[in-house]
Structures are given as C-alpha cells and as structure tokens.
Tab-separated table of C-alpha atoms in Angstrom:
chain	number	residue	atom	x	y	z
A	1	MET	CA	-0.081	0.028	-0.045
A	2	ALA	CA	0.902	3.498	-0.553
A	3	ALA	CA	-0.366	7.208	-0.288
A	4	GLY	CA	-2.432	7.829	-3.288
A	5	ALA	CA	-4.625	10.507	-4.456
A	6	PRO	CA	-6.725	12.455	-1.750
A	7	GLY	CA	-9.745	10.394	-0.774
A	8	MET	CA	-8.558	7.277	-2.310
A	9	VAL	CA	-9.347	4.101	-0.391
A	10	GLU	CA	-7.640	0.711	-0.713
A	11	LEU	CA	-9.417	-2.360	0.296
A	12	GLY	CA	-7.179	-5.307	2.181
A	13	PHE	CA	-8.337	-8.833	1.697
A	14	ALA	CA	-6.754	-11.991	3.636
A	15	GLU	CA	-5.584	-14.570	1.309
A	16	GLU	CA	-3.395	-17.433	2.036
A	17	ALA	CA	0.298	-17.390	0.775
A	18	PRO	CA	3.653	-19.385	0.917
A	19	ALA	CA	5.890	-18.536	3.903
A	20	TRP	CA	8.699	-17.132	1.721
A	21	ARG	CA	6.251	-14.148	0.571
A	22	LEU	CA	5.640	-13.392	4.122
A	23	ARG	CA	9.276	-12.539	5.153
A	24	SER	CA	10.992	-9.270	6.076
A	25	GLU	CA	12.703	-9.018	2.861
A	26	GLN	CA	9.656	-9.504	0.798
A	27	PHE	CA	8.113	-6.149	2.542
A	28	PRO	CA	4.782	-8.049	3.126
A	29	SER	CA	1.680	-6.888	4.422
A	30	LYS	CA	-0.074	-9.708	6.489
A	31	VAL	CA	-2.214	-10.961	9.136
A	32	GLY	CA	-0.834	-13.217	12.018
A	33	GLY	CA	2.028	-15.528	12.716
A	34	ARG	CA	5.295	-13.759	13.644
A	35	PRO	CA	5.917	-10.134	12.719
A	36	ALA	CA	8.136	-9.602	9.497
A	37	TRP	CA	10.141	-6.811	11.070
A	38	LEU	CA	11.116	-3.909	8.808
A	39	GLY	CA	13.978	-2.544	10.806
A	40	LEU	CA	16.137	-5.065	12.065
A	41	SER	CA	17.427	-3.267	15.378
A	42	GLU	CA	15.782	-1.260	17.863
A	43	LEU	CA	12.744	-3.160	18.125
A	44	PRO	CA	10.354	-2.608	20.704
A	45	GLY	CA	11.012	-4.335	23.828
A	46	PRO	CA	8.907	-6.652	26.037
A	47	GLY	CA	7.754	-3.514	28.085
A	48	ALA	CA	6.551	-1.913	24.891
A	49	LEU	CA	4.546	-5.041	23.799
A	50	ALA	CA	3.117	-5.649	27.357
A	51	CYS	CA	-0.847	-4.907	27.471
A	52	ALA	CA	-1.172	-2.039	29.592
A	53	ARG	CA	-4.234	-3.445	31.177
A	54	CYS	CA	-2.884	-6.788	32.134
A	55	GLY	CA	0.781	-7.023	31.644
A	56	ARG	CA	0.771	-10.006	29.549
A	57	PRO	CA	2.534	-10.193	26.430
A	58	LEU	CA	0.494	-8.967	23.510
A	59	ALA	CA	0.213	-10.868	19.990
A	60	PHE	CA	1.131	-9.963	16.676
A	61	LEU	CA	-2.288	-9.002	14.791
A	62	LEU	CA	-1.150	-7.673	11.631
A	63	GLN	CA	1.019	-5.282	9.365
A	64	VAL	CA	0.891	-3.006	6.983
A	65	TYR	CA	3.367	-1.917	4.249
A	66	ALA	CA	2.803	1.954	3.570
A	67	PRO	CA	5.865	3.504	1.958
A	68	LEU	CA	5.418	7.049	1.267
A	69	PRO	CA	6.307	8.277	-2.247
A	70	GLY	CA	8.797	11.345	-2.869
A	71	ARG	CA	9.928	10.678	1.093
A	72	ASP	CA	13.579	9.393	0.781
A	73	ASP	CA	13.177	8.289	4.349
A	74	ALA	CA	10.283	6.562	4.145
A	75	PHE	CA	10.876	4.391	1.150
A	76	HIS	CA	10.280	1.670	3.308
A	77	ARG	CA	7.499	1.856	5.650
A	78	SER	CA	5.645	-0.371	7.993
A	79	LEU	CA	2.959	-0.454	10.793
A	80	PHE	CA	2.520	-3.101	13.181
A	81	LEU	CA	-0.508	-3.389	15.225
A	82	PHE	CA	-0.508	-5.884	18.263
A	83	CYS	CA	-3.598	-7.078	20.474
A	84	CYS	CA	-4.040	-8.496	23.897
A	85	ARG	CA	-5.506	-12.002	23.427
A	86	GLU	CA	-5.396	-13.436	26.937
A	87	PRO	CA	-9.034	-13.799	28.873
A	88	PRO	CA	-10.423	-11.924	30.910
A	89	CYS	CA	-8.646	-8.811	29.399
A	90	CYS	CA	-8.471	-8.676	25.647
A	91	ALA	CA	-8.631	-5.103	25.102
A	92	GLY	CA	-4.872	-3.885	24.901
A	93	LEU	CA	-4.002	-2.865	21.525
A	94	ARG	CA	-0.589	-1.147	20.720
A	95	VAL	CA	0.604	0.058	17.107
A	96	PHE	CA	4.260	0.805	16.108
A	97	ARG	CA	5.954	2.538	12.700
A	98	ASN	CA	9.123	1.616	11.485
A	99	GLN	CA	10.957	3.482	7.874
A	100	LEU	CA	13.844	3.260	6.187
A	101	PRO	CA	15.427	4.917	3.241
A	102	ARG	CA	16.031	2.733	-0.194
A	103	LYS	CA	19.799	2.674	0.668
A	104	ASN	CA	19.861	0.882	4.523
A	105	ALA	CA	21.994	-1.404	6.148
A	106	PHE	CA	19.431	-4.399	6.152
A	107	TYR	CA	17.891	-4.867	2.675
A	108	SER	CA	18.885	-4.718	-0.665
A	109	TYR	CA	19.164	-1.339	-3.068
A	110	GLU	CA	17.241	-3.416	-5.447
A	111	PRO	CA	13.698	-4.853	-5.370
A	112	PRO	CA	13.292	-8.285	-3.789
A	113	SER	CA	13.654	-11.433	-6.169
A	114	GLU	CA	10.769	-13.872	-5.864
A	115	THR	CA	13.047	-16.707	-7.760
A	116	GLY	CA	13.967	-19.363	-5.401
A	117	ALA	CA	12.932	-17.824	-2.589
A	118	SER	CA	11.069	-21.023	-1.528
A	119	ASP	CA	13.617	-23.085	-0.631
A	120	THR	CA	13.851	-22.623	3.189
A	121	ALA	CA	9.985	-22.106	3.174
A	122	ASP	CA	9.178	-24.175	6.421
A	123	SER	CA	12.170	-22.889	8.557
A	124	VAL	CA	11.487	-20.149	11.157
A	125	CYS	CA	14.412	-17.903	11.643
A	126	PHE	CA	15.139	-16.623	15.654
A	127	GLN	CA	17.700	-14.317	15.078
A	128	LEU	CA	17.541	-11.133	12.576
A	129	LYS	CA	20.726	-10.014	10.703
A	130	SER	CA	21.390	-7.430	13.406
A	131	GLY	CA	22.116	-10.376	15.603
A	132	ALA	CA	18.957	-9.428	17.597
A	133	HIS	CA	17.410	-12.488	19.191
A	134	LEU	CA	13.608	-13.425	18.866
A	135	CYS	CA	10.968	-15.046	20.944
A	136	ARG	CA	10.469	-18.575	19.966
A	137	VAL	CA	6.867	-17.904	20.971
A	138	CYS	CA	5.896	-14.677	19.785
A	139	GLY	CA	8.336	-13.596	17.318
A	140	CYS	CA	9.185	-10.301	19.344
A	141	LEU	CA	12.410	-9.376	20.933
A	142	GLY	CA	13.884	-12.021	22.957
A	143	PRO	CA	16.349	-10.749	25.622
A	144	LYS	CA	15.690	-13.395	28.009
A	145	MET	CA	17.526	-16.523	27.296
A	146	CYS	CA	17.602	-20.430	28.314
A	147	SER	CA	20.026	-20.833	31.019
A	148	ARG	CA	20.502	-24.715	29.819
A	149	CYS	CA	21.214	-24.614	26.127
A	150	LYS	CA	22.150	-20.912	25.981
A	151	GLN	CA	20.004	-20.858	22.180
A	152	ALA	CA	16.380	-20.282	22.792
A	153	HIS	CA	15.392	-16.738	23.711
A	154	TYR	CA	12.225	-15.358	25.164
A	155	CYS	CA	10.463	-11.973	25.667
A	156	GLY	CA	9.938	-13.016	29.025
A	157	LYS	CA	9.152	-15.759	31.645
A	158	GLU	CA	5.507	-16.436	30.601
A	159	HIS	CA	6.383	-17.387	27.163
A	160	GLN	CA	9.546	-19.099	28.341
A	161	THR	CA	7.785	-21.257	30.412
A	162	LEU	CA	5.073	-22.103	27.762
A	163	ASP	CA	7.842	-23.262	25.554
A	164	TRP	CA	9.527	-25.294	28.166
A	165	ARG	CA	5.862	-27.080	28.923
A	166	LEU	CA	5.089	-27.652	25.005
A	167	GLY	CA	8.491	-29.337	24.123
A	168	HIS	CA	11.822	-27.265	25.024
A	169	LYS	CA	12.332	-29.195	28.093
A	170	GLN	CA	12.564	-32.664	25.819
A	171	SER	CA	14.642	-30.732	23.313
A	172	CYS	CA	16.536	-28.442	25.140
A	173	ALA	CA	19.654	-30.648	25.216
A	174	GLU	CA	19.464	-31.283	21.190
A	175	SER	CA	19.592	-27.647	20.302
A	176	ASP	CA	21.184	-27.761	16.769
A	177	HIS	CA	17.761	-26.832	15.073
A	178	LEU	CA	16.508	-24.747	17.710
A	179	ASP	CA	16.827	-21.778	15.618
A	180	GLN	CA	14.557	-23.457	12.833
A	181	THR	CA	12.048	-24.980	14.604
A	182	ALA	CA	9.509	-24.333	17.114
A	183	PRO	CA	6.123	-25.985	18.498
A	184	ASP	CA	2.719	-24.854	18.355
A	185	HIS	CA	2.231	-22.520	21.126
A	186	SER	CA	-1.362	-21.399	20.405
A	187	PHE	CA	-0.581	-18.092	20.778
A	188	LEU	CA	0.057	-16.990	17.102
A	189	PHE	CA	-3.362	-15.772	15.145
A	190	PRO	CA	-3.608	-17.935	11.713
A	191	GLU	CA	-1.194	-16.127	8.928
A	192	PHE	CA	-2.553	-14.455	5.825
A	193	GLU	CA	-1.105	-12.297	3.146
A	194	ILE	CA	-2.865	-8.852	3.025
A	195	VAL	CA	-3.744	-8.376	-0.680
A	196	THR	CA	-5.030	-5.093	-1.705
A	197	GLU	CA	-7.328	-3.329	-4.678
A	198	ALA	CA	-8.862	0.173	-4.659
A	199	GLU	CA	-12.288	0.506	-3.767
A	200	ASP	CA	-14.859	1.398	-6.582
A	201	GLU	CA	-15.418	4.719	-7.376
A	202	VAL	CA	-18.738	4.286	-7.134
A	203	ILE	CA	-20.719	2.414	-3.825
A	204	PRO	CA	-24.166	3.112	-2.980
A	205	GLU	CA	-24.572	5.131	0.326
A	206	ALA	CA	-27.625	5.473	2.750
A	207	VAL	CA	-29.490	8.715	2.283
A	208	GLU	CA	-28.749	11.092	4.589
A	209	ILE	CA	-31.367	12.354	6.712
A	210	LYS	CA	-30.856	16.398	6.688
A	211	ASP	CA	-33.807	17.803	8.509
A	212	TYR	CA	-34.947	16.112	11.611
A	213	SER	CA	-37.001	18.832	12.892
A	214	GLU	CA	-40.003	17.236	11.025
A	215	VAL	CA	-40.179	14.723	13.713
A	216	THR	CA	-41.278	16.878	16.316
A	217	GLU	CA	-43.541	19.679	14.533
A	218	SER	CA	-46.519	18.295	15.725
A	219	MET	CA	-45.169	17.632	19.441
A	220	GLY	CA	-46.541	19.819	22.145
A	221	ARG	CA	-43.973	22.820	23.054
A	222	ILE	CA	-42.713	21.200	26.514
A	223	LEU	CA	-41.501	17.922	25.245
A	224	GLU	CA	-40.559	19.162	21.893
A	225	GLU	CA	-36.739	19.827	22.627
A	226	GLU	CA	-36.461	16.552	24.432
A	227	LEU	CA	-37.882	14.631	21.624
A	228	ASP	CA	-36.362	15.979	19.103
A	229	SER	CA	-32.915	15.289	20.699
A	230	MET	CA	-33.940	11.514	20.564
A	231	ALA	CA	-35.108	11.524	17.221
A	232	LYS	CA	-31.838	13.124	15.941
A	233	HIS	CA	-29.645	10.458	18.143
A	234	GLU	CA	-31.490	7.563	16.768
A	235	SER	CA	-31.494	8.742	13.261
A	236	LYS	CA	-27.809	9.774	13.076
A	237	GLU	CA	-27.147	6.176	14.779
A	238	ASP	CA	-28.972	4.503	12.073
A	239	HIS	CA	-27.569	6.742	9.331
A	240	ILE	CA	-23.983	5.859	10.653
A	241	PHE	CA	-24.759	2.251	10.525
A	242	GLN	CA	-26.318	2.009	7.397
A	243	LYS	CA	-23.513	3.947	5.602
A	244	PHE	CA	-21.222	1.207	7.156
A	245	LYS	CA	-23.229	-1.469	5.880
A	246	SER	CA	-23.599	0.107	2.042
A	247	LYS	CA	-19.857	0.874	1.892
A	248	ILE	CA	-19.007	-2.867	2.543
A	249	ALA	CA	-21.969	-4.496	0.404
A	250	LEU	CA	-19.783	-4.611	-2.755
A	251	GLU	CA	-16.768	-5.922	-1.128
A	252	PRO	CA	-17.899	-7.782	2.307
A	253	GLU	CA	-14.753	-9.672	2.520
A	254	GLN	CA	-12.353	-6.611	2.935
A	255	ILE	CA	-10.772	-6.751	6.420
A	256	LEU	CA	-8.746	-3.534	6.157
A	257	ARG	CA	-9.359	-0.170	4.615
A	258	TYR	CA	-6.405	2.068	3.727
A	259	GLY	CA	-6.549	6.045	3.105
A	260	ARG	CA	-3.767	8.496	4.908
A	261	GLY	CA	-5.575	11.636	5.699
A	262	ILE	CA	-9.326	10.413	5.104
A	263	LYS	CA	-11.998	9.853	7.414
A	264	PRO	CA	-12.550	6.516	8.998
A	265	LEU	CA	-15.562	4.605	8.125
A	266	TRP	CA	-17.098	4.444	11.535
A	267	ILE	CA	-19.638	1.343	12.548
A	268	SER	CA	-21.350	3.329	14.992
A	269	GLY	CA	-22.201	6.764	16.297
A	270	GLU	CA	-21.203	6.079	19.897
A	271	ASN	CA	-17.478	6.513	20.953
A	272	ILE	CA	-16.089	8.634	17.799
A	273	PRO	CA	-12.869	10.264	18.933
A	274	GLN	CA	-12.835	13.947	18.775
A	275	GLU	CA	-9.735	15.553	17.920
A	276	LYS	CA	-8.464	16.210	21.464
A	277	ASP	CA	-8.663	12.270	21.888
A	278	ILE	CA	-5.994	11.884	19.345
A	279	PRO	CA	-2.832	12.501	21.169
A	280	ASP	CA	0.110	14.604	19.124
A	281	CYS	CA	3.078	12.557	17.953
A	282	PRO	CA	6.117	13.244	20.436
A	283	CYS	CA	7.331	15.413	17.600
A	284	GLY	CA	5.172	17.893	18.014
A	285	ALA	CA	2.817	17.119	14.785
A	286	LYS	CA	-0.735	16.364	14.519
A	287	ARG	CA	-1.733	12.552	14.355
A	288	THR	CA	-3.933	11.764	11.076
A	289	PHE	CA	-5.902	8.388	10.079
A	290	GLU	CA	-4.030	6.072	8.038
A	291	PHE	CA	-6.038	2.998	8.345
A	292	GLN	CA	-8.785	1.074	10.079
A	293	VAL	CA	-9.116	-2.980	10.764
A	294	MET	CA	-12.676	-4.468	9.638
A	295	PRO	CA	-14.722	-6.778	11.787
A	296	GLN	CA	-14.658	-9.507	9.191
A	297	LEU	CA	-11.010	-9.830	10.323
A	298	LEU	CA	-12.381	-11.700	13.479
A	299	ASN	CA	-13.419	-14.336	11.068
A	300	TYR	CA	-9.786	-15.419	10.048
A	301	LEU	CA	-8.682	-14.906	13.550
A	302	LYS	CA	-11.101	-18.215	14.237
A	303	ALA	CA	-12.088	-15.960	17.262
A	304	ASP	CA	-15.171	-18.205	18.061
A	305	ARG	CA	-12.717	-21.123	19.266
A	306	LEU	CA	-10.944	-19.100	21.895
A	307	ASP	CA	-12.904	-18.823	24.840
A	308	ARG	CA	-13.529	-14.867	25.533
A	309	SER	CA	-11.268	-13.820	22.612
A	310	VAL	CA	-10.348	-10.263	20.594
A	311	ASP	CA	-13.176	-8.463	19.640
A	312	TRP	CA	-13.959	-5.055	17.759
A	313	GLY	CA	-16.434	-2.711	15.694
A	314	ILE	CA	-13.417	-1.109	14.161
A	315	LEU	CA	-9.750	-0.195	15.099
A	316	ALA	CA	-8.605	3.162	13.618
A	317	VAL	CA	-4.902	3.798	13.464
A	318	PHE	CA	-3.550	7.436	13.594
A	319	THR	CA	0.206	7.983	12.876
A	320	CYS	CA	2.460	11.199	12.637
A	321	ALA	CA	1.442	13.596	10.138
A	322	ASP	CA	4.805	14.073	9.400
A	323	SER	CA	5.800	10.399	9.553
A	324	CYS	CA	8.725	12.114	11.461
A	325	SER	CA	12.109	10.180	11.410
A	326	LEU	CA	13.192	9.211	14.883
A	327	GLY	CA	16.416	6.812	13.646
A	328	ILE	CA	15.916	3.286	12.663
A	329	GLY	CA	13.817	2.441	15.631
A	330	TYR	CA	10.057	2.144	15.984
A	331	THR	CA	7.722	4.785	16.981
A	332	GLU	CA	4.554	4.193	18.592
A	333	GLU	CA	1.549	5.687	17.257
A	334	PHE	CA	-1.884	5.571	18.051
A	335	VAL	CA	-4.823	3.162	17.624
A	336	TRP	CA	-8.791	3.736	18.698
A	337	LYS	CA	-10.945	0.922	19.467
A	338	GLN	CA	-14.762	1.169	18.424
A	339	ASP	CA	-17.256	-1.475	19.832
A	340	VAL	CA	-20.143	-2.534	17.652
A	341	THR	CA	-23.437	-1.214	19.261
A	342	ASP	CA	-26.725	-2.810	19.422
A	343	THR	CA	-27.906	-1.027	16.255
A	344	PRO	CA	-30.951	-2.491	14.219
C-alpha cells in the first residue's frame, strides 16, 4: 500500500500465501504469524509490547507496508499492530511505525527477487541479521535466554514457561535446530497475506436525513426539545450504521481499509473520537488517520474458538502526519477501538 490521491481508499483482503512471501525481505502486508520486522534493530522491547491493562505479552495482529512516495526517508515503511488475546482482558492494543530509506543496512537497494525464494520456506529464523534474538513463541524481541542450552530466547518468563511445557524441556539438550523449528504454542494468530485493490468509485450510500425537525413539528412545546434530541440521536446512529453496511456491501470480505488522511468509516455513532482524543506525535505534529481494521478480520482469527477473545467494531490507526524520522527504531502511534453497539 502507498499513500495515493486524496480521498483514495485501498481495500485489504486476507489470502493464503507461501511462507517466503511473508518474510521481511519481501516487505509484506500480512495478518498473524510472527512479525516480519522491517528495521532489524532497535525493535520494541517486552515492556513496549505488554498489555497496558493486564501486563501480559501482546500478540501480533497484522502489519501494513505503506511507503510514502517522494519521501526518501520512508521508501520502506511499515505499521505493526498488536493486541492482547488473553482472557479476561482481550483489550490491549498498541501500534508501531518503522521506516527506512532505500539505501539501508538491512536490505538490497534493488527490489526483492521472487525466484528460488521458497527453498527454506518452512524454516523459522529466531535471530535477525542485526544479531537480535527473537522470542520462540511470539517472534518479538527476546532478551531472555534459556540458561541450559543458551540458544532459545524469549520475551519474558511467561513465554519461556510456555515453550518449556510444550517441548523445549525435551529438546533443550538437542539444540542444533532450535533456530529453525518451534512447536505450536497456540499463541499466534493464523497467518495470511493482505492483498489490496482500489475501492470502486461508486458505492451506494445510505441517504442522509438532513432535516430532523419534521419528527417533532406536531409535538407539544414542553416535550419538543427532548423528543427532537432523541430522534436526532436515533436517526444519526442508524444513518452511520447503514452507511457502514452500504460501503462494504460490494466487497464484504474486506478486512482493512487504507487511506492516509481520509476520514474513518465508523461503524457506530458512539465512541467516535474528537480531535482532542488523538494525542499528538512526540515530535509535535498532529496524528492523522491512516487505516482501519474491519470486523471481518475476526472470521480469519478463529476467534469463536478462543473462549473470550479479541473483538471490535473497527480499529482505527492514527499516525504522525509528518511521518517523522526518529532514527531506525520503532515509533509508537495511536489506535482507537470502536465497538459495535446494538444497532438495528
């Protein structure tokens, strides 16, 4: 994805893809699995990837490759979204931005080749070219090391305990291939590539009700103001939800809508943020809307099999309007969660 013409919207869809296409060197947009980190150093640490509510490690939800045309310092640019999937919380959300110039220490100046890339498609790499070790469970930075084999790394004690229970206890002494294999810890979300296409220019929208005063013209003077307020609220709520449904009707499988600088497509009239609710970037610039995650993604996460699990109406991601360059590290951005209300 890339910032296009003003008002242009790109739709994202989940599709199965071979493992090699979802690796860092292919600059993927993807759902689930382990993060395909863009910058291979100065990754977010375990503290940055802990749920602010329950403190447990966040799970990688998705990443979007979104370079900025005309910006040499953002020739490569990705956004990484994480969420808490642990009952009874299932609420924590954090998003990070990373960008690199075309000439950088990690990737070739030329576009990636797709020939012969599947030779080691099934292997898993737990050490980046920068030397950073990754957690065997979640694929995030792993500063904690197994004291026995000194090869397995983890983001913290919780994931080390999980891996020990699910096989590392037996394989610890046979550590020759620990850097390429890992058991199913039932922590990662199912992995898919996000493929995109431009939204059709003409999509039917719900007709907006412009004059609500007709609802109360025949009402008595005493009740008129109160009833008028109720009618406005109900009509506005219904309009917003109907607009949401009509917008996605032609492409009901869309899991993501990307449009840097446009307005989000809200699913409800409730809990819509005001400008003051979106914090400025640490650089001082305002944050602007960039993409939203749609509720259809939940179908791919097999959330109905996970007791109480992640849930949302939409997740709206806001990023620095200047896409500031703060070194080669990862800059935290802002995500707003809007839930589904009981709308008819």
